[in-house]
Coordinates of C-alpha atoms and ligand atoms in Angstrom, one line a residue:
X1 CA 12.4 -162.2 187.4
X2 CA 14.4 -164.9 189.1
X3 CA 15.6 -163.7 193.0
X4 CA 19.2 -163.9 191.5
X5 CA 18.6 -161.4 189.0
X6 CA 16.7 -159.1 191.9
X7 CA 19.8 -159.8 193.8
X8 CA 22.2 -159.0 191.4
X9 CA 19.9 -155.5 191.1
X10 CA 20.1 -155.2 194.6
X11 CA 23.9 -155.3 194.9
X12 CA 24.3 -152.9 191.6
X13 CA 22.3 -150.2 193.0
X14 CA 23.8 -150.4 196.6
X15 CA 27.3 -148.9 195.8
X16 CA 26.1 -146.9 192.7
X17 CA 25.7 -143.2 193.4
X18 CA 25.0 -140.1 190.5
X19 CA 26.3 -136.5 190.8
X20 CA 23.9 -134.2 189.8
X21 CA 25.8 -130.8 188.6
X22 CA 24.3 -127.7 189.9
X23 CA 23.8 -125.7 186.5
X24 CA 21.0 -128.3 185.5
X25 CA 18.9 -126.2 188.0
X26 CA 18.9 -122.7 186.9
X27 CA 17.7 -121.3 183.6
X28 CA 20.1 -122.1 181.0
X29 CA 19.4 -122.1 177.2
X30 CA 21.0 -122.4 173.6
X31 CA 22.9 -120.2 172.2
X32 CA 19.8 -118.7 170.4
X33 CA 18.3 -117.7 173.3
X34 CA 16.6 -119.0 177.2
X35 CA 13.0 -119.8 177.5
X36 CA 12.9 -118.8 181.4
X37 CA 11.0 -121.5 183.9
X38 CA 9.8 -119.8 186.8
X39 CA 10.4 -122.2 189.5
X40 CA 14.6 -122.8 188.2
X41 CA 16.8 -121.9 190.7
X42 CA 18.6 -118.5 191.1
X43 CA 20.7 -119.1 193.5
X44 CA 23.7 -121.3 195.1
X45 CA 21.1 -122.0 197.5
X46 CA 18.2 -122.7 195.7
X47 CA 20.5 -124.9 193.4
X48 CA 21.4 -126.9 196.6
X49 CA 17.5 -127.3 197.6
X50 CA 16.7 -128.6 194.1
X51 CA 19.5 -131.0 194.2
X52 CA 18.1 -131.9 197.4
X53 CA 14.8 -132.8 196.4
X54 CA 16.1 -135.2 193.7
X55 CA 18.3 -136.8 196.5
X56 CA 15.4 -137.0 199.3
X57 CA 13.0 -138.7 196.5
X58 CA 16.3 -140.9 194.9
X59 CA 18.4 -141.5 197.9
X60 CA 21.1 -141.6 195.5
X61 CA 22.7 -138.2 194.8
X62 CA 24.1 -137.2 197.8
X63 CA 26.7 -134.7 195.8
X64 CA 26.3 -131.3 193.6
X65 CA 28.7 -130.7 191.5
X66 CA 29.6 -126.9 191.5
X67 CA 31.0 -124.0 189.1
X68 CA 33.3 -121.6 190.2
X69 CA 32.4 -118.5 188.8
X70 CA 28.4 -119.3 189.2
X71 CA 28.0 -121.0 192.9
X72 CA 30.8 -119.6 194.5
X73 CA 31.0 -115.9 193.4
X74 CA 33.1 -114.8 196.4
X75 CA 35.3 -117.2 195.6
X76 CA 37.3 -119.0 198.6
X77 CA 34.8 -117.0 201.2
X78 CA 31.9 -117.9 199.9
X79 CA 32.9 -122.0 201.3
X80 CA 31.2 -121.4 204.7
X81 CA 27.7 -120.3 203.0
X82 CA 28.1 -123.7 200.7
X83 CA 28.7 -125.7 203.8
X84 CA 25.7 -124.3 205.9
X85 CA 23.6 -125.1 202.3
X86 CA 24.8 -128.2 202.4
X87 CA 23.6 -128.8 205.9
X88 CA 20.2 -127.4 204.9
X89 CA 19.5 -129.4 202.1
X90 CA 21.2 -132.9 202.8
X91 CA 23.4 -132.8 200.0
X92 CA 27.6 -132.3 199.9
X93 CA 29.8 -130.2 197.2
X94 CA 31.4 -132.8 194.9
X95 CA 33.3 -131.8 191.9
X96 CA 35.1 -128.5 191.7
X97 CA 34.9 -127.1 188.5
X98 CA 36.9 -124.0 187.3
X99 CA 35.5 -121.7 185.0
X100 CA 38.3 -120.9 182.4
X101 CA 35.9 -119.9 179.5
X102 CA 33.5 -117.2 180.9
X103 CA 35.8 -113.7 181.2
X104 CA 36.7 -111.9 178.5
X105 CA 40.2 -112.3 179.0
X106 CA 39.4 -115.5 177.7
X107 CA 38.8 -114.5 174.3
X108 CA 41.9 -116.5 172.8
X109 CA 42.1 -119.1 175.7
X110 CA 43.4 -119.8 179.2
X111 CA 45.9 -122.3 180.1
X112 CA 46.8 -121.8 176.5
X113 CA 46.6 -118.0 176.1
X114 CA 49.7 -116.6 174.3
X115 CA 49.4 -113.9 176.4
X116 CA 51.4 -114.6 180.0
X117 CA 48.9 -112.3 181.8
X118 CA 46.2 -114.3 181.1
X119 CA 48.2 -117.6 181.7
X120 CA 48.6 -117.2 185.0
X121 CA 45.2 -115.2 185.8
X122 CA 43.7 -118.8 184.7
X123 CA 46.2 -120.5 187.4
X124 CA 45.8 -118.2 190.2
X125 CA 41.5 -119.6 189.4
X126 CA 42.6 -122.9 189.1
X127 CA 44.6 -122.7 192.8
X128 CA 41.7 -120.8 194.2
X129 CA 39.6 -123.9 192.8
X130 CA 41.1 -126.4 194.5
X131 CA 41.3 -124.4 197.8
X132 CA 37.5 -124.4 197.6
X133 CA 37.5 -128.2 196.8
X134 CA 40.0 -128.2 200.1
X135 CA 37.4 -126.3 201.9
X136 CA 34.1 -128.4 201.1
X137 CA 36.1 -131.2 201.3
X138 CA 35.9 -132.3 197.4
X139 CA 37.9 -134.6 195.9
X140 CA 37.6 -134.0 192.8
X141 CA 38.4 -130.6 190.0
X142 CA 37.4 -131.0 186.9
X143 CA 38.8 -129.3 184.2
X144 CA 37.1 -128.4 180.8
X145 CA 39.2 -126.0 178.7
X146 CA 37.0 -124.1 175.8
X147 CA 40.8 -123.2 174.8
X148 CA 41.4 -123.5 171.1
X149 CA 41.2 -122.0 167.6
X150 CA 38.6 -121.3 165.0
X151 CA 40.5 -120.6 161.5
X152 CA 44.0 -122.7 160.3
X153 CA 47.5 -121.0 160.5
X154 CA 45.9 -118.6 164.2
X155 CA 47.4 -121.0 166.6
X156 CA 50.7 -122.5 167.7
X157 CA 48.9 -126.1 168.9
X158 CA 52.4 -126.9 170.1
X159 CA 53.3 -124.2 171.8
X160 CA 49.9 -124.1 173.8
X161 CA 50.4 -128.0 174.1
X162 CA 53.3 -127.3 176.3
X163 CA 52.0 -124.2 177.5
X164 CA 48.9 -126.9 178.9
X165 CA 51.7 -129.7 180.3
X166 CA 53.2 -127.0 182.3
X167 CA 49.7 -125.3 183.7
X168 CA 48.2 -128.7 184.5
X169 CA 51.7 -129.6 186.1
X170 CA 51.7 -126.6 187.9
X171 CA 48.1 -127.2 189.5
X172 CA 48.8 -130.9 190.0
X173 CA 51.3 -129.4 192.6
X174 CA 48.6 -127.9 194.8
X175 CA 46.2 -131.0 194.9
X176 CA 46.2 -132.6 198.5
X177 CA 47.5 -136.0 198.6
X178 CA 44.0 -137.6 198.8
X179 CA 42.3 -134.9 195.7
X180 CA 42.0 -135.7 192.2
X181 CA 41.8 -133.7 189.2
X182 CA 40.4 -134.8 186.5
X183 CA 40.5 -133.5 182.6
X184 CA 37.7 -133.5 179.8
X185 CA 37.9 -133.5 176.3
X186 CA 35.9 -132.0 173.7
X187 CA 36.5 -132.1 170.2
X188 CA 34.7 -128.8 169.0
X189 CA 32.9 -126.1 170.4
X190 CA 33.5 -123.0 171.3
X191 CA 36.7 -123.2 169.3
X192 CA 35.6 -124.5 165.6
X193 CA 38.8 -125.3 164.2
X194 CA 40.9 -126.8 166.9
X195 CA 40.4 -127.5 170.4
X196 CA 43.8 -127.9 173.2
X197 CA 42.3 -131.1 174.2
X198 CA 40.6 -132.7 171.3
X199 CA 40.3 -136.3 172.5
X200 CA 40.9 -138.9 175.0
X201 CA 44.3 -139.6 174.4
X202 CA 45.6 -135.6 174.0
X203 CA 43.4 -136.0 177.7
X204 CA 45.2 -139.0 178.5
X205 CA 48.5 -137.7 177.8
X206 CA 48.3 -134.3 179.3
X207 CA 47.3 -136.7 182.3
X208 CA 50.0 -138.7 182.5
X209 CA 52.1 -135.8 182.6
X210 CA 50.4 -133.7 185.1
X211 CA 50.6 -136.3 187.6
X212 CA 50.0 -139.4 189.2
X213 CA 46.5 -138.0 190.6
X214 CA 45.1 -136.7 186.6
X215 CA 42.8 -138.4 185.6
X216 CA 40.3 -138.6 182.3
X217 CA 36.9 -137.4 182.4
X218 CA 34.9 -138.6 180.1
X219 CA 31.8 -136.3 178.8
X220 CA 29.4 -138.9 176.7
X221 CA 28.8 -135.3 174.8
X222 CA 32.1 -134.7 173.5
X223 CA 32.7 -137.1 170.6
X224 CA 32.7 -137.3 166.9
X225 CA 29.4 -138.8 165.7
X226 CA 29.6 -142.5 165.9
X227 CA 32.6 -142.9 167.8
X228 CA 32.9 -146.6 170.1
X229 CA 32.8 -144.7 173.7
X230 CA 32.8 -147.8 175.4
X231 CA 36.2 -148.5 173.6
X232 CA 37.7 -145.6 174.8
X233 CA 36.1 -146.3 178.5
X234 CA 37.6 -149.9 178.0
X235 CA 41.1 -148.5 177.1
X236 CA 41.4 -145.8 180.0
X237 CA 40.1 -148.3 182.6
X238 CA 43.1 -150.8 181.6
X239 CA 45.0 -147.6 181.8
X240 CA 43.7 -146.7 185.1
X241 CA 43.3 -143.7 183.7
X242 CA 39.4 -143.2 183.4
X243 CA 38.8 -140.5 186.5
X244 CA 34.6 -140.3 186.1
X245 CA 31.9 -139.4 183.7
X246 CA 29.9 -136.5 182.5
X247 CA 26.6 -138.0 181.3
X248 CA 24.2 -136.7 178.8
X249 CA 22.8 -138.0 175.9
X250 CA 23.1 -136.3 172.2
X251 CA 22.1 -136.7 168.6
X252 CA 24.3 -134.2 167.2
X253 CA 27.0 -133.1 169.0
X254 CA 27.1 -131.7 172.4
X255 CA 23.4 -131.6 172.7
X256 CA 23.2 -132.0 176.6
X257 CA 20.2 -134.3 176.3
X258 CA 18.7 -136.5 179.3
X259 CA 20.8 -139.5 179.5
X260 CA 19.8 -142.4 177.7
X261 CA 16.7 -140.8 175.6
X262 CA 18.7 -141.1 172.6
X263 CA 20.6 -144.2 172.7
X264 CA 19.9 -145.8 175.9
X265 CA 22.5 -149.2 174.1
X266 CA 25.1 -146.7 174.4
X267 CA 25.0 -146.1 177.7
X268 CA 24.8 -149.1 178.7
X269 CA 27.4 -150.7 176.6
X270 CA 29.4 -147.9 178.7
X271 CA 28.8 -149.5 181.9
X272 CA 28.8 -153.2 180.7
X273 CA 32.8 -152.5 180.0
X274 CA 32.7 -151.1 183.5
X275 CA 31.1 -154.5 185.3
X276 CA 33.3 -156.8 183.2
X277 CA 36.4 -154.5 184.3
X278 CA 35.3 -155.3 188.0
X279 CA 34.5 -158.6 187.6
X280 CA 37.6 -160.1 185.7
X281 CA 40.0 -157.7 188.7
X282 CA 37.7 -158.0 191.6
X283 CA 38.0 -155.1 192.6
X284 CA 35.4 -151.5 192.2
X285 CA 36.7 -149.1 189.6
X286 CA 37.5 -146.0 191.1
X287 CA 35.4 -143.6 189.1
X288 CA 33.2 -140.6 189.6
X289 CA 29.6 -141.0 187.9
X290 CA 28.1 -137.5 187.2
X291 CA 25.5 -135.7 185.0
X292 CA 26.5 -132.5 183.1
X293 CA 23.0 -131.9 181.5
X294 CA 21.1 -128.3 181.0
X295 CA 17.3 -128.9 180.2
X296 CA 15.8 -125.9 178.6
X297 CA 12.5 -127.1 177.9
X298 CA 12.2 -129.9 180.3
X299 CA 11.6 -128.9 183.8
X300 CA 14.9 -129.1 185.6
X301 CA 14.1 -131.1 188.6
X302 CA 12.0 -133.4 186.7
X303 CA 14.5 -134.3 184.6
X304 CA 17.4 -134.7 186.6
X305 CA 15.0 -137.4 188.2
X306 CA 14.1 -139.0 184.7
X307 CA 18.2 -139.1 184.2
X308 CA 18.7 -140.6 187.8
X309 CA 16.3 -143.4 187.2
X310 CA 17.6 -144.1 184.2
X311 CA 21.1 -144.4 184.9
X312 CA 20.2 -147.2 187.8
X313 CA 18.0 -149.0 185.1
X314 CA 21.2 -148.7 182.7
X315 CA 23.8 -149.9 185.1
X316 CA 21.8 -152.3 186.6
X317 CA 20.9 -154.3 183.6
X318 CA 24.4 -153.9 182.6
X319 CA 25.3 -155.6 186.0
X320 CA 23.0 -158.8 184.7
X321 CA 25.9 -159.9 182.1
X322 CA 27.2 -163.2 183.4
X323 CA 31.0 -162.4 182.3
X324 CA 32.1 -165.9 183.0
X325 CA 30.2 -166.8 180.9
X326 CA 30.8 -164.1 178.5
X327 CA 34.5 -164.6 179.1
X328 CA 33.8 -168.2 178.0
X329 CA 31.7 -167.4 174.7
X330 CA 34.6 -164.6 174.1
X331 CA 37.1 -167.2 174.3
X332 CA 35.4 -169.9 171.7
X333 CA 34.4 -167.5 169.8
X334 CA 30.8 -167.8 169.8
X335 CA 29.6 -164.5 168.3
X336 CA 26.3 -165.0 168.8
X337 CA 26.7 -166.3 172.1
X338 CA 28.3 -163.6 173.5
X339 CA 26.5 -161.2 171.8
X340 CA 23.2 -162.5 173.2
X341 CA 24.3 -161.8 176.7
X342 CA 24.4 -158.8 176.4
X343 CA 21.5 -158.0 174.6
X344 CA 19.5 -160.4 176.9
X345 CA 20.4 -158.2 180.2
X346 CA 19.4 -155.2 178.1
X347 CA 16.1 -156.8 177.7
X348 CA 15.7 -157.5 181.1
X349 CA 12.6 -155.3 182.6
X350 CA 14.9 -154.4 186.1
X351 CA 12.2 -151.8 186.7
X352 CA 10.4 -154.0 189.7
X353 CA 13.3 -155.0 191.3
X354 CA 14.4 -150.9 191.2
X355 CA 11.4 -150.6 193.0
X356 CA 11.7 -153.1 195.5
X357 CA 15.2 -151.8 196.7
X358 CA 13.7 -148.2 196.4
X359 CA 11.3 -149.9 199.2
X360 CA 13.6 -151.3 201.1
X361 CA 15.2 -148.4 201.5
X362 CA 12.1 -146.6 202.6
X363 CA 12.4 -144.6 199.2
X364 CA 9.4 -143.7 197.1
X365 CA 9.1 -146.7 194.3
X366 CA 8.5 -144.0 192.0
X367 CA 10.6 -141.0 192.6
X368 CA 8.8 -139.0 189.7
X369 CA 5.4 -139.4 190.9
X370 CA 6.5 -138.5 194.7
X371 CA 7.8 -135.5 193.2
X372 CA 4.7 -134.4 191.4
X373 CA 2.5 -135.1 194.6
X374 CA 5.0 -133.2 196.7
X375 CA 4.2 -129.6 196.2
X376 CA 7.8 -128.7 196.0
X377 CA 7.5 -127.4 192.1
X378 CA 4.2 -125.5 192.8
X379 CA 5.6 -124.0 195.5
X380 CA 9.4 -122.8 194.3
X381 CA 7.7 -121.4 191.2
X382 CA 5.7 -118.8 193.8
X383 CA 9.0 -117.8 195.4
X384 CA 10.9 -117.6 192.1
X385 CA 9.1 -116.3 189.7
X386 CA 9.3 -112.4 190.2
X387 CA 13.3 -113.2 190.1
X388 CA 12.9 -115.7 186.9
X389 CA 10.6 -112.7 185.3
X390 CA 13.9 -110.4 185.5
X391 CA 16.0 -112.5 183.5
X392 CA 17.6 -112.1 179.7
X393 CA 16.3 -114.3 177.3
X394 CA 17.8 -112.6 173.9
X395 CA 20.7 -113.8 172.0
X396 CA 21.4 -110.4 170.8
Ligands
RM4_401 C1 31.1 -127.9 178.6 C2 31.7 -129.1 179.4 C3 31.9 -128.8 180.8 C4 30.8 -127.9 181.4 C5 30.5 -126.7 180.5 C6 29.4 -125.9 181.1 O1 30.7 -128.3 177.3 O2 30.8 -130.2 179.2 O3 32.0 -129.9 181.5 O4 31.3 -127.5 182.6 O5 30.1 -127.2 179.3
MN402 MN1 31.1 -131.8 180.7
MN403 MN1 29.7 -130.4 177.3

């Protein structure tokens, strides 16, 4: 490897940071049922130690993202516990998100429920969301809806289209001037038949009229089989629309799978459009880079640093495409020209130069290994396994 390449490494891994989200610690299954792991966390605090492990041994986490309903059960009060976590274990609150989907007033949706009651039950959580985000200081709520309908003819889509313009509207209102909030799509699941917000562009548009602070968040999880995500990415960035990622990996549909062990070409392809959208405005995209990922066979902190390291061997091979000279071979036409630049950075082994900035940074070279030697697992599975023993494993 050439010292321009390492350097070009070097610069890519300096401003790139991953949010790891706190579910991805505690025992979470299929639908089917939960094989239980007796060292996964049980609590907001435990979450916020595992988190921290990953960002001691990475130095590249420094946020969890958090759910409502599952890290902050007190709801506004429970803040000053998160912050004093947060002390403990190194590592800040980052994205907000609300949990519209888990009550069962939720049965027949949220933001989009045609009962009023339940409409603004789901706004007074979203307002006491982002007075938590105000709290931790968090810029960012993210919104997934599991609003929608499984059988033709049961739902008005444009009645609870409007009924979502006004709710996100509504919300957009209570954002500080310097918070975001961002929206997610998902085509399917829980709702089989339709979903409120289906795609980027129902995400884009609902957006655009929340506010000048909505944003797009992008889950790699939530499309159609074989659809061109870097497309999409591509499109909202010349938009400056896209807000930040969720990333896992699937081969089916929302299979929450570690990032890249599927199609690790994907990913990258991602942040290719991302580089080549800096380069040719010279300026940094403004976007939030996070995992939404739940292991249930993997072990959880292992995994979340299999998915870190990967993501810096993703984006910074992506960071190796020359785009002048892609530009150039764009230009003329030379298919084969450009396509080889691309597929050369993706052959490009960036794994040493990862170490040596790992190093330099006084880092472990490899985070996995440092983990494995450090005791932490062995011990967390004493302390947690009487709690882990208690848990329900059944699907029915
Ligand atoms: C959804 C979606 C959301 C996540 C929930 C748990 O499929 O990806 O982002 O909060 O799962
Ligand atoms: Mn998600
Ligand atoms: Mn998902």
């Amino acid at each position: 490897m050439n010292s321009s390449t390492s350097e070009q490494v070097f610069s890519a891994l300096e401003t790139f940071r991953i949010e790891l989200p706190s579910w991805g610690f505690a025992n979470t299954g299929t639908r089917f049922g939960k094989f239980i792991q007796p060292g996964a966390a049980t609590t907001t605090e435990e979450k916020f130690s595992d988190a921290g492990q990953v960002h001691l041994l990475t130095g590249v986490c420094p946020t969890v993202a958090l759910h409502v309903l599952w890290d902050c059960p007190r709801g506004v009060s429970s803040t000053d516990e998160i912050k004093e976590f947060a002390g403990r274990y190194g590592v800040a609150a980052g994205a907000i998100n609300p949990n519209l989907f888990q009550d069962q007033e939720y049965k027949y949706g949220s933001f989009g429920n045609p009962d009023e009651s339940v409409r603004s039950r789901a706004m007074q959580h979203t307002h006491d969301s982002i007075e938590i985000a105000k709290r931790l200081h968090s810029r960012d709520i993210s919104l997934w809806f599991a609003d929608g309908s499984n059988y033709p003819g049961t739902a008005n889509i444009r009645q609870r289209k409007q009924w979502f313009v006004d709710g996100l509207k509504e919300a957009h209102r209570s954002l500080s001037p310097d918070q975001r909030m961002l929206v997610e799509y998902k085509p399917f699941e829980p709702a089989f038949y339709h979903t409120d917000i289906a795609d980027w562009g129902m995400a884009l548009l609902l957006s655009r009229a929340a506010g000048s602070r909505a944003k797009v968040l992008v889950d790699t999880g939530h499309h159609y089989a074989a659809q061109n995500i870097e497309q999409i990415v591509a499109w909202l960035l010349s938009e400056n629309m896209l807000g930040g990622f969720h990333f896992n990996d699937r081969r089916y549909a929302d299979d929450d799978l570690t990032m890249g062990s599927i199609d690790p070409y994907q990913v990258f392809r991602i942040f290719h459009e991302i580089h080549f959208f800096e380069c040719e405005n010279g300026q940094r995209a403004d976007i939030a880079y996070m995992v939404d990922q739940s292991h249930n066979l993997k072990g959880k902190i292992e995994a979340m640093i299999q998915t870190v390291t990967m993501a810096q061997q993703l984006f910074a091979k992506a960071a190796l495409v020359d785009a002048e000279k892609l530009a150039t071979a764009q230009k003329k036409c030379d298919l084969v020209a450009a396509e080889s630049l691309l597929q050369d950075a993706f052959a490009t082994d960036v794994r040493p130069a990862i170490q040596e900035w790992r190093s330099s940074k006084g880092l472990p070279k490899d985070p996995m290994e440092a983990f494995r030697k450090s005791g932490y697992l062995e011990r967390i599975t004493k302390e947690r396994a009487a709690k882990n023993s208690n848990s329900v494993t059944s699907y029915a």
